[in-house]
Amino acid sequence: MGKQTASIVDVAKRAGVSVASASRVLSGSSYPVSDETRQKVLEAAQALDYAPNTLARSLRAQRSNLIAVIVGDNADPYFAEITRGVEEVANERGYLTIVCNTDRQSDRELHYLRMLQDYRADGVIFAGSGLNEPEYLEQFEKIIETMQARGAAIVALAQHTLQLPTIQVDNFGGARAMTRHLIEQGHRRIAFVSGPTNLLVATARLQGYTAALVEAGLCVDSDLILPGNFNREGGEQAAHKLAQFAAEQRPSAVFAANDETAFGVLSGLSSQGWRIPADISICGFGDLPMASVVYPPLTTVHIGLRELGRSGAHKLLAQLQREEIEANEIIPTSLSIRCTTS
Amino acid sequence: MGKQTASIVDVAKRAGVSVASASRVLSGSSYPVSDETRQKVLEAAQALDYAPNTLARSLRAQRSNLIAVIVGDNADPYFAEITRGVEEVANERGYLTIVCNTDRQSDRELHYLRMLQDYRADGVIFAGSGLNEPEYLEQFEKIIETMQARGAAIVALAQHTLQLPTIQVDNFGGARAMTRHLIEQGHRRIAFVSGPTNLLVATARLQGYTAALVEAGLCVDSDLILPGNFNREGGEQAAHKLAQFAAEQRPSAVFAANDETAFGVLSGLSSQGWRIPADISICGFGDLPMASVVYPPLTTVHIGLRELGRSGAHKLLAQLQREEIEANEIIPTSLSIRCTTS
DNA sequence: TTGTATGCGTTATCAT
DNA sequence: ATGATAACGCATACAA
């Protein structure tokens, strides 16, 4: 049980060669090494069960091969899918993925950013949108600039408060398309359950909704815009409010700013005895895996979440290799018309 | 953009003190430092925007403050919840959490384990159960032993093939309790949709099911044990098979080995026009957040997933601090009786 | 209380 | 082709 992990020095010693030679074969250097030396080193490494110390390597090389994904909540399927996509690509390329849950709190986000800077993470992916909290903006800018100056790459997967390379879902377009669809189906009074007001993706979706309304010559009734919070509770509360409308004022459709909210609306309304979509149409945004398994299967705006994560990681790695990248990419959405609308 | 990140040497220089002094204040050492020196160092650090290099620190300290959670698939809500729990505790204690998706493939698991060893991760949490693949067992044992010898802590959150400190859900007891409940409700022919046969948690649940049957004096009919794979597809296929039973042979209840599978059974049966629970009762295992939002809300065995993750992390950290820990803990389950059974 | 020097494990530079 | 050595950034043993 004696010895700890063997170092490259141990390997060199046992192989009877210099540390430099050992390093050259063990690090996969292109530097020429005789076959004999190579053999001896390899055997010694094998015998000693040598495992290279990445910490030392990283310190020396000034790159850690660590990337991080900053999410609101990894238990939220929206983020979980993105994280998965990021990890897939990272792993393919030999990177490790650190997951950081912030619960959308700026101070936690900042805290993580600092830690990541300390760990000299090679890159950071912001899975969620930027926060509209001016009091933190300055600190954010500073730490991000510091990281970038060091050579780290940053990518945002949603419109961000800061000027960052971005891959965005077309939130505006998707919301507008869905609203148009509802209008085409004959709906005139369409409610919207919004997301957190400080979240840019949420406001973009709201704007898509109002744009479609205006384009169709319908008036935007602020009574029909219900507050939500991107979670089920918000949806359930909205369902409760919906039930209080006078019959003739009642909207014939509800567009929830994300799927979670739609689930809340769905269960809230169902439990009150409403029939979906006979009594009211419901639709969401995101197309989480669960969207098709709830009953009735949810009509929603589809986002390729895992693909979004993968693209984000690719963009990050491209930056790391000093490739030219587009500052801003937008990936389209599509409509998953299922059974909660008619 | 002139200079890179400032090092502790830069700080010491600017403060006009030795590197040792700078280190003592910057590392939060308990070593005595005069207030004056402390001030100068702090100011210099501030001015230079100093960020400690954790890589160097870790190399020196022989501990990385990195822990990893190995999951089948982070996009699976089961694992996502666990990961979240792990991350919460890790973050509270100053650790970073690395997420590793293996898709339950031994080679990917091994690959990750090696990387984690290279990074000198302080600990690894196996979120899923061990795999019954003998050809990999030896390699697993070796790498795990190596890590442990180095001082790393390992914890498994399910019964594991290897001898590891474990926190387990009472899969057997939970499955037995649910099966008993069904029997009490009057069910006599109860189908079971199993999980991957090489997964210990899956077999434990199957055993709980058969145990309850036997205890109640009912026969275990192998025709009623349907293959599944812990995913929705498996559940849907099982639903298809259920529909092909002759009326008098048809089970009156289906117990799916996990919630995902139950969702598949639910949607498969619903889309075939079956009414739940009027035509057949359905229940699952896990109690994912979505269990209560599907329609009808799913009866299932409740597991405190996030808490499981948190406990795992605590157990890991306790080990790291050389505290005595129980080799094996079992956390109980409870029944969440909702609407898919009667 | 402060400073000097060494080592953590690697890799790149510079001889040889 | 090989080897000695400096340096990456930090924290500690030891000396003062």
XYZ file of C-alpha atoms (C1' of nucleotides) in Angstrom:
716
model
C 0.000 0.000 0.000
C 3.041 2.185 0.450
C 3.351 4.699 -2.318
C 1.009 7.328 -3.549
C 0.358 7.868 -7.197
C 3.477 7.563 -9.282
C 4.769 10.723 -10.899
C 6.589 11.113 -14.149
C 9.818 11.229 -12.193
C 9.157 7.764 -10.857
C 8.449 6.515 -14.312
C 11.625 8.025 -15.702
C 13.650 6.583 -12.882
C 12.266 3.126 -13.340
C 12.724 3.273 -17.102
C 16.255 4.491 -16.629
C 15.752 7.561 -18.785
C 15.497 11.278 -18.181
C 12.304 12.960 -17.101
C 12.316 14.835 -20.370
C 12.219 11.645 -22.375
C 9.503 10.205 -20.223
C 7.464 13.342 -20.661
C 7.941 13.262 -24.392
C 6.424 9.855 -24.786
C 3.823 10.215 -22.055
C 2.512 13.533 -23.258
C 2.192 12.380 -26.833
C 4.690 14.972 -27.951
C 5.786 15.000 -31.560
C 9.365 15.305 -30.451
C 11.438 12.369 -31.709
C 12.129 9.565 -29.278
C 13.821 6.292 -30.057
C 11.660 3.230 -30.102
C 13.715 1.668 -27.392
C 13.281 4.575 -25.014
C 9.621 4.747 -25.824
C 9.205 1.106 -24.966
C 10.993 1.406 -21.673
C 8.938 4.403 -20.652
C 5.680 2.786 -21.628
C 6.500 -0.327 -19.682
C 7.515 1.596 -16.614
C 4.368 3.691 -16.772
C 2.310 0.551 -17.065
C 4.080 -1.125 -14.205
C 3.703 1.882 -11.931
C 0.119 2.462 -12.975
C 1.075 5.973 -13.919
C -1.674 8.539 -14.299
C -0.631 11.935 -15.593
C -1.442 14.787 -13.247
C -3.687 17.070 -15.218
C -3.461 19.744 -12.565
C 0.264 20.053 -13.133
C -0.190 19.811 -16.843
C -2.776 22.543 -16.824
C -0.672 24.770 -14.654
C 2.178 24.396 -17.049
C 0.143 24.661 -20.218
C -2.006 27.539 -18.996
C -5.149 25.747 -20.023
C -7.285 23.541 -17.894
C -9.497 21.715 -20.355
C -12.322 22.558 -18.036
C -15.483 24.193 -19.278
C -18.523 25.188 -17.306
C -22.169 25.545 -18.028
C -24.084 28.025 -15.941
C -27.731 27.158 -15.576
C -30.626 28.350 -13.518
C -31.424 24.891 -12.290
C -30.053 21.672 -13.631
C -33.130 19.847 -12.406
C -35.214 21.881 -14.812
C -35.497 19.747 -17.951
C -34.854 22.779 -20.096
C -31.406 23.217 -18.621
C -30.795 19.533 -18.134
C -31.067 18.993 -21.879
C -28.709 21.834 -22.624
C -26.201 20.609 -20.095
C -26.336 17.201 -21.683
C -25.610 18.660 -25.103
C -22.694 20.654 -23.778
C -21.251 17.680 -21.986
C -21.459 15.477 -25.047
C -19.340 17.752 -27.153
C -16.971 18.571 -24.319
C -16.379 14.925 -23.687
C -15.767 14.203 -27.356
C -13.034 16.790 -27.291
C -11.429 15.817 -24.038
C -12.931 18.484 -21.820
C -14.626 18.079 -18.474
C -17.914 19.841 -17.823
C -18.640 21.687 -14.613
C -22.264 22.358 -13.844
C -23.233 25.516 -11.957
C -26.733 26.102 -10.644
C -27.528 29.697 -9.886
C -31.275 29.685 -9.351
C -31.094 32.801 -11.454
C -29.525 34.742 -8.643
C -26.913 37.186 -9.743
C -24.806 36.799 -6.667
C -24.593 33.058 -7.092
C -23.748 33.537 -10.724
C -21.017 35.936 -9.798
C -19.749 33.594 -7.143
C -19.452 30.800 -9.668
C -17.816 33.005 -12.227
C -15.131 33.883 -9.737
C -14.549 30.267 -8.869
C -14.291 29.403 -12.526
C -11.800 32.151 -13.014
C -9.782 30.769 -10.108
C -9.846 27.342 -11.684
C -8.780 28.897 -14.948
C -11.693 27.306 -16.747
C -11.124 27.476 -20.471
C -14.669 28.463 -21.168
C -18.069 29.264 -19.795
C -21.453 28.752 -21.349
C -24.363 30.769 -20.089
C -27.352 28.560 -20.681
C -29.888 31.102 -19.549
C -30.393 34.653 -20.541
C -28.748 37.602 -18.934
C -30.268 39.218 -15.927
C -31.527 42.747 -15.945
C -29.979 43.738 -12.674
C -27.958 46.880 -13.187
C -26.325 46.749 -9.777
C -24.446 43.631 -10.797
C -23.734 44.551 -14.369
C -20.439 46.194 -13.654
C -19.055 43.289 -11.693
C -20.166 40.928 -14.393
C -18.491 42.891 -17.086
C -15.291 43.005 -15.152
C -14.998 39.346 -14.391
C -15.986 38.389 -17.912
C -13.437 40.727 -19.385
C -10.811 39.316 -17.089
C -11.611 35.826 -18.204
C -11.588 36.748 -21.840
C -8.305 38.598 -21.465
C -6.841 35.399 -20.113
C -7.977 33.592 -23.234
C -11.105 31.958 -21.917
C -14.080 31.723 -24.227
C -17.596 32.708 -23.296
C -20.793 31.842 -25.071
C -24.385 32.636 -24.213
C -27.269 30.454 -25.271
C -29.803 33.231 -25.075
C -29.889 36.925 -25.604
C -27.632 38.264 -22.927
C -27.349 41.522 -21.095
C -23.673 41.543 -21.906
C -22.094 41.707 -25.320
C -21.250 38.038 -25.764
C -20.989 35.570 -28.631
C -24.444 34.126 -28.680
C -26.558 31.345 -29.997
C -30.153 32.225 -29.615
C -33.385 30.498 -30.040
C -35.747 32.594 -32.102
C -38.000 33.353 -29.182
C -39.705 36.235 -30.840
C -40.353 34.372 -34.066
C -41.507 31.236 -32.334
C -43.964 33.076 -30.138
C -45.262 35.015 -33.090
C -45.681 31.865 -35.173
C -47.605 30.125 -32.441
C -49.819 33.134 -31.850
C -50.486 33.363 -35.563
C -51.430 29.733 -35.566
C -53.934 30.318 -32.805
C -55.381 33.261 -34.664
C -55.691 31.171 -37.800
C -57.568 28.622 -35.760
C -60.086 31.315 -35.080
C -59.007 32.447 -31.639
C -59.495 36.113 -30.924
C -59.044 36.419 -27.220
C -55.704 34.830 -26.455
C -54.201 35.059 -22.996
C -50.467 35.018 -22.383
C -48.817 33.796 -19.207
C -45.529 35.590 -19.087
C -42.183 34.646 -17.597
C -39.946 36.507 -15.171
C -39.933 40.112 -16.274
C -36.190 40.421 -15.863
C -35.516 37.575 -18.283
C -34.829 38.632 -21.814
C -36.059 35.396 -23.355
C -39.344 35.860 -21.574
C -39.854 39.367 -22.849
C -38.908 38.320 -26.373
C -41.664 35.739 -26.311
C -44.126 38.257 -24.985
C -43.165 40.604 -27.783
C -43.686 37.869 -30.374
C -47.147 37.335 -28.993
C -48.099 40.990 -29.107
C -46.569 41.419 -32.547
C -48.746 38.680 -33.993
C -51.776 40.216 -32.358
C -51.052 43.642 -33.738
C -50.310 42.281 -37.180
C -53.679 40.573 -37.181
C -55.377 43.766 -36.198
C -56.319 42.456 -32.795
C -55.999 44.630 -29.767
C -53.538 43.784 -27.049
C -55.584 43.507 -23.893
C -53.387 43.867 -20.839
C -55.954 41.991 -18.774
C -55.070 38.956 -20.815
C -51.403 39.117 -19.939
C -51.039 37.090 -16.771
C -47.909 37.100 -14.639
C -45.952 33.873 -14.485
C -42.559 32.769 -13.367
C -41.490 30.039 -15.771
C -42.622 27.424 -13.271
C -45.696 25.327 -12.695
C -46.933 27.360 -9.779
C -47.191 30.384 -12.023
C -49.237 28.376 -14.471
C -51.541 27.121 -11.773
C -52.101 30.618 -10.491
C -52.874 31.759 -14.014
C -55.373 28.926 -14.324
C -57.021 30.165 -11.192
C -57.317 33.664 -12.612
C -58.656 32.337 -15.857
C -61.476 30.692 -14.001
C -62.511 34.016 -12.555
C -63.114 35.705 -15.882
C -66.710 36.447 -16.727
C -67.883 33.985 -19.353
C -67.996 36.494 -22.195
C -64.590 37.915 -21.252
C -62.945 34.579 -21.046
C -60.124 33.915 -23.517
C -60.462 30.896 -25.787
C -56.766 30.139 -25.720
C -53.784 30.511 -23.372
C -50.227 30.771 -24.539
C -47.786 30.032 -21.734
C -44.290 31.482 -21.984
C -42.727 28.089 -21.380
C -43.751 24.462 -21.059
C -43.493 24.292 -17.305
C -45.955 27.097 -17.058
C -48.198 25.404 -19.588
C -48.156 22.250 -17.494
C -49.294 24.287 -14.548
C -52.094 25.857 -16.553
C -53.053 22.439 -17.863
C -53.222 20.742 -14.510
C -54.808 23.751 -12.847
C -57.565 23.947 -15.415
C -58.040 20.169 -15.645
C -58.469 19.869 -11.923
C -61.118 22.551 -12.077
C -62.981 20.382 -14.515
C -62.180 22.247 -17.700
C -61.841 20.136 -20.794
C -58.853 20.751 -22.969
C -59.028 21.828 -25.756
C -62.832 21.841 -25.851
C -63.201 24.560 -23.229
C -59.938 26.315 -23.850
C -56.784 25.814 -25.882
C -53.396 25.748 -24.205
C -49.930 25.907 -25.650
C -46.402 26.290 -24.382
C -42.892 27.056 -25.465
C -39.907 24.694 -25.346
C -41.183 21.259 -26.202
C -39.689 19.461 -23.260
C -39.676 15.689 -23.449
C -42.649 15.690 -21.119
C -44.718 17.840 -23.451
C -45.797 14.802 -25.397
C -46.580 12.665 -22.398
C -48.889 14.937 -20.489
C -52.536 14.535 -21.258
C -53.579 15.817 -23.625
C -50.186 16.051 -25.340
C -49.154 19.670 -25.343
C -49.056 21.895 -28.370
C -45.861 23.896 -28.048
C -43.045 25.707 -29.777
C -40.230 23.280 -30.377
C -36.633 24.080 -29.478
C -33.802 21.655 -30.123
C -32.406 21.988 -26.632
C -29.715 19.363 -26.700
C -28.622 20.608 -30.081
C -28.492 24.102 -28.657
C -26.129 22.870 -25.978
C -24.014 21.070 -28.520
C -23.806 24.125 -30.745
C -22.843 26.237 -27.800
C -20.003 23.911 -26.913
C -18.830 23.821 -30.499
C -18.817 27.577 -30.666
C -16.869 27.701 -27.452
C -14.241 25.269 -28.646
C -13.973 27.065 -31.958
C -13.163 30.253 -30.105
C -10.578 28.436 -28.066
C -8.893 27.439 -31.272
C -8.899 31.005 -32.428
C -11.274 30.274 -35.236
C -13.442 33.009 -36.593
C -16.952 32.701 -35.270
C -20.199 34.461 -35.932
C -20.996 36.852 -33.140
C -24.611 35.959 -33.193
C -26.439 32.916 -34.413
C -30.145 32.350 -34.270
C -31.592 28.912 -34.457
C -35.143 28.581 -35.647
C -38.021 27.036 -33.796
C -40.866 24.995 -35.152
C -44.415 24.360 -34.070
C -45.281 21.068 -32.431
C -48.993 21.044 -32.875
C -50.423 18.382 -30.648
C -53.706 18.054 -28.835
C -54.168 20.953 -26.440
C -55.175 23.394 -29.140
C -58.053 23.416 -31.569
C -3.968 44.241 -23.558
C -0.631 44.009 -21.796
C -0.585 41.716 -18.845
C -2.136 38.396 -18.181
C -3.634 37.453 -14.869
C -1.568 38.648 -11.958
C 0.131 36.011 -9.841
C 0.889 36.074 -6.194
C 4.414 37.162 -7.052
C 3.068 40.268 -8.705
C 0.978 41.018 -5.689
C 3.911 40.558 -3.317
C 6.091 42.750 -5.459
C 3.564 45.523 -5.626
C 2.871 45.302 -1.915
C 6.579 45.357 -1.199
C 6.474 42.199 0.868
C 7.659 38.633 0.427
C 5.703 36.066 -1.506
C 5.293 34.119 1.697
C 3.547 37.002 3.400
C 1.325 37.567 0.429
C 0.428 33.913 0.394
C -0.337 33.919 4.081
C -2.927 36.620 3.798
C -4.293 35.576 0.425
C -4.734 31.947 1.328
C -6.517 32.714 4.544
C -3.800 31.039 6.515
C -3.912 31.184 10.294
C -0.268 32.131 10.336
C 0.205 35.502 12.027
C 0.642 38.515 9.786
C 0.837 42.127 10.898
C -2.104 44.300 10.114
C 0.047 46.604 8.100
C 1.358 43.853 5.860
C -2.104 42.450 5.499
C -3.400 45.795 4.360
C -0.691 46.271 1.798
C -1.225 42.821 0.358
C -4.968 43.218 0.185
C -4.664 46.539 -1.559
C -2.181 45.221 -4.061
C -4.350 42.213 -4.769
C -7.303 44.470 -5.277
C -5.409 46.786 -7.568
C -4.066 43.953 -9.678
C -7.390 42.172 -9.742
C -5.660 39.157 -8.349
C -7.385 35.792 -8.687
C -5.704 32.851 -6.974
C -4.762 30.047 -9.307
C -6.602 27.059 -7.974
C -4.708 24.743 -10.269
C -1.465 25.673 -8.624
C -3.043 25.588 -5.222
C -4.424 22.133 -5.857
C -1.135 20.855 -7.151
C 0.545 22.071 -4.077
C -2.124 20.950 -1.653
C -2.733 17.597 -3.288
C -6.423 18.174 -3.371
C -8.410 19.642 -6.161
C -11.734 20.507 -4.555
C -13.299 18.889 -7.558
C -15.947 16.234 -7.224
C -17.763 14.381 -9.941
C -21.132 12.804 -10.289
C -21.408 9.936 -12.715
C -24.869 9.569 -14.163
C -26.478 7.589 -16.921
C -27.967 10.666 -18.494
C -28.211 14.085 -16.976
C -31.218 14.844 -19.143
C -33.110 12.113 -17.340
C -34.972 13.884 -14.531
C -34.026 11.122 -12.145
C -30.358 11.917 -12.517
C -30.892 15.624 -12.991
C -32.404 15.832 -9.523
C -29.563 13.898 -7.984
C -26.986 16.026 -9.739
C -28.699 19.093 -8.424
C -28.545 17.791 -4.885
C -24.892 16.954 -5.200
C -24.075 20.324 -6.654
C -25.883 22.174 -3.896
C -23.822 20.622 -1.147
C -20.618 20.777 -3.134
C -21.117 24.446 -3.753
C -21.879 25.146 -0.103
C -18.546 23.615 0.755
C -16.483 25.222 -1.944
C -16.305 22.331 -4.357
C -16.985 22.324 -8.053
C -19.151 19.605 -9.542
C -18.243 17.784 -12.716
C -21.055 15.990 -14.477
C -20.320 12.804 -16.400
C -22.880 11.160 -18.635
C -22.167 7.551 -19.423
C -25.379 6.356 -21.040
C -24.794 3.364 -18.816
C -21.919 2.195 -20.946
C -19.072 0.697 -19.004
C -16.415 1.928 -21.360
C -17.599 5.501 -21.070
C -17.745 5.141 -17.329
C -14.213 3.832 -17.289
C -13.086 6.594 -19.574
C -14.486 9.180 -17.221
C -13.028 7.523 -14.185
C -9.583 7.722 -15.731
C -10.024 11.370 -16.576
C -11.147 12.066 -13.046
C -8.141 10.284 -11.702
C -5.936 12.419 -13.954
C -7.603 15.536 -12.646
C -7.095 14.243 -9.133
C -10.771 14.676 -8.364
C -11.295 14.531 -4.631
C -14.348 12.381 -4.950
C -16.715 10.564 -7.227
C -20.386 9.851 -6.750
C -21.956 7.053 -8.708
C -25.539 8.107 -9.112
C -26.644 4.947 -10.819
C -26.226 1.398 -9.848
C -23.278 -0.747 -10.759
C -23.241 -2.627 -14.006
C -23.222 -6.344 -14.167
C -20.532 -6.632 -16.782
C -17.817 -8.938 -15.526
C -15.395 -8.107 -18.310
C -15.050 -4.599 -16.950
C -15.144 -5.431 -13.299
C -11.426 -5.844 -12.926
C -10.579 -2.539 -14.548
C -13.152 -0.827 -12.407
C -11.781 -2.275 -9.249
C -8.314 -1.217 -10.165
C -9.036 2.377 -10.982
C -11.259 2.767 -7.951
C -8.629 1.336 -5.680
C -6.083 3.660 -7.170
C -8.286 6.627 -6.510
C -9.041 5.580 -2.989
C -5.358 4.934 -2.293
C -4.714 8.510 -3.328
C -7.253 9.658 -0.772
C -10.212 10.240 -3.015
C -13.637 9.356 -1.690
C -16.179 7.309 -3.571
C -19.850 6.962 -2.858
C -22.550 5.062 -4.683
C -26.162 6.109 -4.620
C -27.458 2.664 -5.413
C -26.489 -0.874 -4.766
C -23.227 -1.240 -6.599
C -21.352 -4.120 -8.087
C -18.274 -2.959 -6.245
C -17.803 -2.753 -2.513
C -18.395 0.949 -2.020
C -19.808 3.202 0.683
C -23.406 3.400 -0.357
C -26.606 5.266 0.155
C -29.425 3.268 -1.223
C -33.026 3.798 -1.851
C -35.049 0.920 -0.505
C -35.956 -0.362 -3.934
C -37.007 -3.737 -2.734
C -39.140 -2.405 0.092
C -40.709 0.286 -2.038
C -41.677 -2.120 -4.777
C -43.043 -4.553 -2.267
C -45.063 -1.864 -0.535
C -46.578 -0.674 -3.770
C -47.392 -4.191 -4.866
C -49.000 -4.882 -1.521
C -51.051 -1.766 -1.929
C -52.304 -2.958 -5.291
C -53.166 -6.320 -3.824
C -55.046 -4.638 -1.015
C -56.980 -2.720 -3.612
C -58.152 -6.052 -4.907
C -55.815 -6.565 -7.818
C -54.834 -10.133 -8.509
C -53.239 -10.048 -11.899
C -50.547 -7.397 -11.709
C -48.115 -6.907 -14.557
C -44.607 -5.600 -14.034
C -42.614 -3.711 -16.624
C -39.019 -4.318 -15.692
C -35.895 -2.244 -16.149
C -32.565 -3.110 -17.744
C -31.686 -6.592 -16.544
C -28.105 -5.625 -15.806
C -29.136 -2.888 -13.431
C -29.214 -3.841 -9.792
C -31.844 -1.293 -8.833
C -34.110 -2.709 -11.485
C -33.770 -6.257 -10.267
C -34.307 -5.164 -6.678
C -37.611 -3.633 -7.643
C -38.595 -6.730 -9.541
C -37.786 -8.782 -6.486
C -39.898 -6.542 -4.286
C -42.780 -7.094 -6.643
C -42.440 -10.861 -6.679
C -41.943 -10.973 -2.927
C -45.225 -9.219 -2.297
C -46.962 -11.551 -4.695
C -45.559 -14.631 -3.027
C -46.351 -13.320 0.434
C -49.929 -12.808 -0.629
C -50.095 -16.323 -1.948
C -50.416 -15.185 -5.525
C -48.504 -16.925 -8.237
C -45.789 -15.136 -10.156
C -46.806 -15.370 -13.768
C -43.815 -14.792 -16.021
C -46.146 -13.732 -18.815
C -46.975 -10.711 -16.724
C -43.365 -9.599 -16.482
C -42.796 -7.389 -19.470
C -39.361 -6.244 -20.590
C -38.615 -2.556 -20.276
C -35.620 -0.332 -20.382
C -36.280 2.455 -17.894
C -37.416 4.695 -20.720
C -40.709 5.712 -22.246
C -40.292 3.568 -25.317
C -40.177 0.497 -23.128
C -43.378 1.564 -21.476
C -45.077 2.159 -24.782
C -44.070 -1.240 -26.023
C -45.392 -2.777 -22.857
C -48.668 -0.941 -23.408
C -48.820 -2.469 -26.850
C -48.335 -5.930 -25.446
C -50.932 -5.340 -22.780
C -53.477 -4.588 -25.464
C -52.885 -7.971 -27.012
C -53.829 -9.946 -23.949
C -57.054 -11.902 -24.174
C -59.683 -10.139 -22.104
C -59.787 -12.721 -19.330
C -55.987 -12.880 -19.171
C -55.547 -9.172 -19.007
C -53.954 -7.776 -15.851
C -55.930 -5.205 -13.906
C -52.837 -3.260 -12.907
C -49.379 -2.512 -14.249
C -46.431 -1.640 -12.068
C -43.664 0.019 -14.050
C -40.126 -0.222 -12.730
C -39.663 3.532 -12.967
C -41.685 6.630 -13.721
C -40.428 7.117 -17.245
C -41.630 3.668 -18.086
C -44.951 4.379 -16.397
C -45.346 7.507 -18.512
C -44.835 5.375 -21.583
C -47.418 2.867 -20.427
C -49.789 5.693 -19.604
C -49.518 7.460 -22.918
C -49.457 4.194 -24.850
C -52.616 2.961 -23.200
C -54.357 6.349 -23.270
C -53.755 6.725 -26.973
C -55.303 3.323 -27.489
C -58.401 4.602 -25.795
C -57.983 2.901 -22.450
C -59.292 4.786 -19.490
C -57.025 5.079 -16.508
C -57.628 3.833 -13.850
C -61.064 2.564 -14.882
C -59.749 0.050 -17.392
C -56.401 -0.591 -15.769
C -54.349 0.789 -12.911
C -50.841 2.067 -13.505
C -48.098 2.966 -11.107
C -44.435 3.841 -11.265
C -41.344 4.216 -9.161
C -39.415 7.394 -8.489
C -41.944 10.175 -8.194
C -40.343 12.548 -10.633
C -41.652 16.100 -10.589
C -43.645 15.289 -13.683
C -45.459 12.431 -12.004
C -47.990 14.817 -10.573
C -48.547 16.761 -13.753
C -49.311 13.970 -16.151
C -52.939 13.121 -16.498
C -54.136 11.410 -14.509
C -51.515 12.197 -11.877
C -49.387 9.118 -11.419
C -49.432 6.862 -8.408
C -45.822 6.051 -7.692
C -43.198 5.165 -5.136
C -41.644 8.335 -3.832
C -37.906 8.807 -3.618
C -36.341 11.994 -2.304
C -33.986 12.326 -5.221
C -32.460 15.677 -4.509
C -32.052 14.697 -0.907
C -30.360 11.513 -2.049
C -27.881 13.603 -3.990
C -27.312 15.861 -1.031
C -26.759 12.938 1.312
C -24.329 11.431 -1.129
C -22.318 14.598 -1.257
C -22.323 14.902 2.507
C -21.134 11.349 2.861
C -18.400 12.051 0.365
C -17.208 15.142 2.153
C -17.331 13.372 5.483
C -15.007 10.735 4.111
C -12.700 13.408 2.811
C -12.459 14.752 6.326
C -11.619 11.327 7.590
C -14.796 11.100 9.556
C -16.227 7.714 10.346
C -19.076 6.901 8.049
C -21.584 4.130 7.825
C -20.692 1.762 5.051
C -24.242 1.389 4.000
C -27.252 3.577 4.477
C -30.719 2.882 3.230
C -33.222 5.638 2.819
C -36.857 4.694 2.902
C -39.418 5.307 0.234
C -43.042 6.208 0.611
C -46.112 5.723 -1.504
C -47.500 8.640 -3.449
C -50.977 7.417 -4.135
C -52.495 9.602 -6.785
C -55.007 8.939 -9.497
C -53.783 6.193 -11.793
C -54.645 3.403 -9.420
C -57.921 2.272 -7.935
C 6.423 38.706 12.370
C 9.012 38.284 8.005
C 11.644 36.260 4.400
C 14.157 32.446 1.752
C 14.015 28.365 -0.339
C 11.935 24.097 -1.764
C 8.709 21.116 -3.934
C 4.058 19.857 -5.938
C 4.196 17.259 -11.449
C 4.752 18.779 -16.052
C 6.593 20.429 -20.230
C 9.541 23.430 -23.040
C 14.047 25.363 -23.735
C 18.508 24.807 -24.292
C 22.466 22.384 -24.413
C 24.903 18.109 -25.587
C 17.986 11.491 -29.704
C 18.783 12.569 -24.894
C 19.292 15.031 -20.667
C 19.523 18.892 -17.187
C 16.884 22.651 -15.790
C 13.778 26.518 -15.522
C 9.165 27.855 -14.919
C 4.000 27.461 -14.251
C 1.686 29.645 -9.160
C 1.317 28.528 -4.725
C 2.072 27.223 0.315
C 4.984 25.575 3.800
C 9.350 24.289 6.535
C 12.831 26.558 8.185
C 15.771 30.402 9.283
C 16.155 34.928 10.874
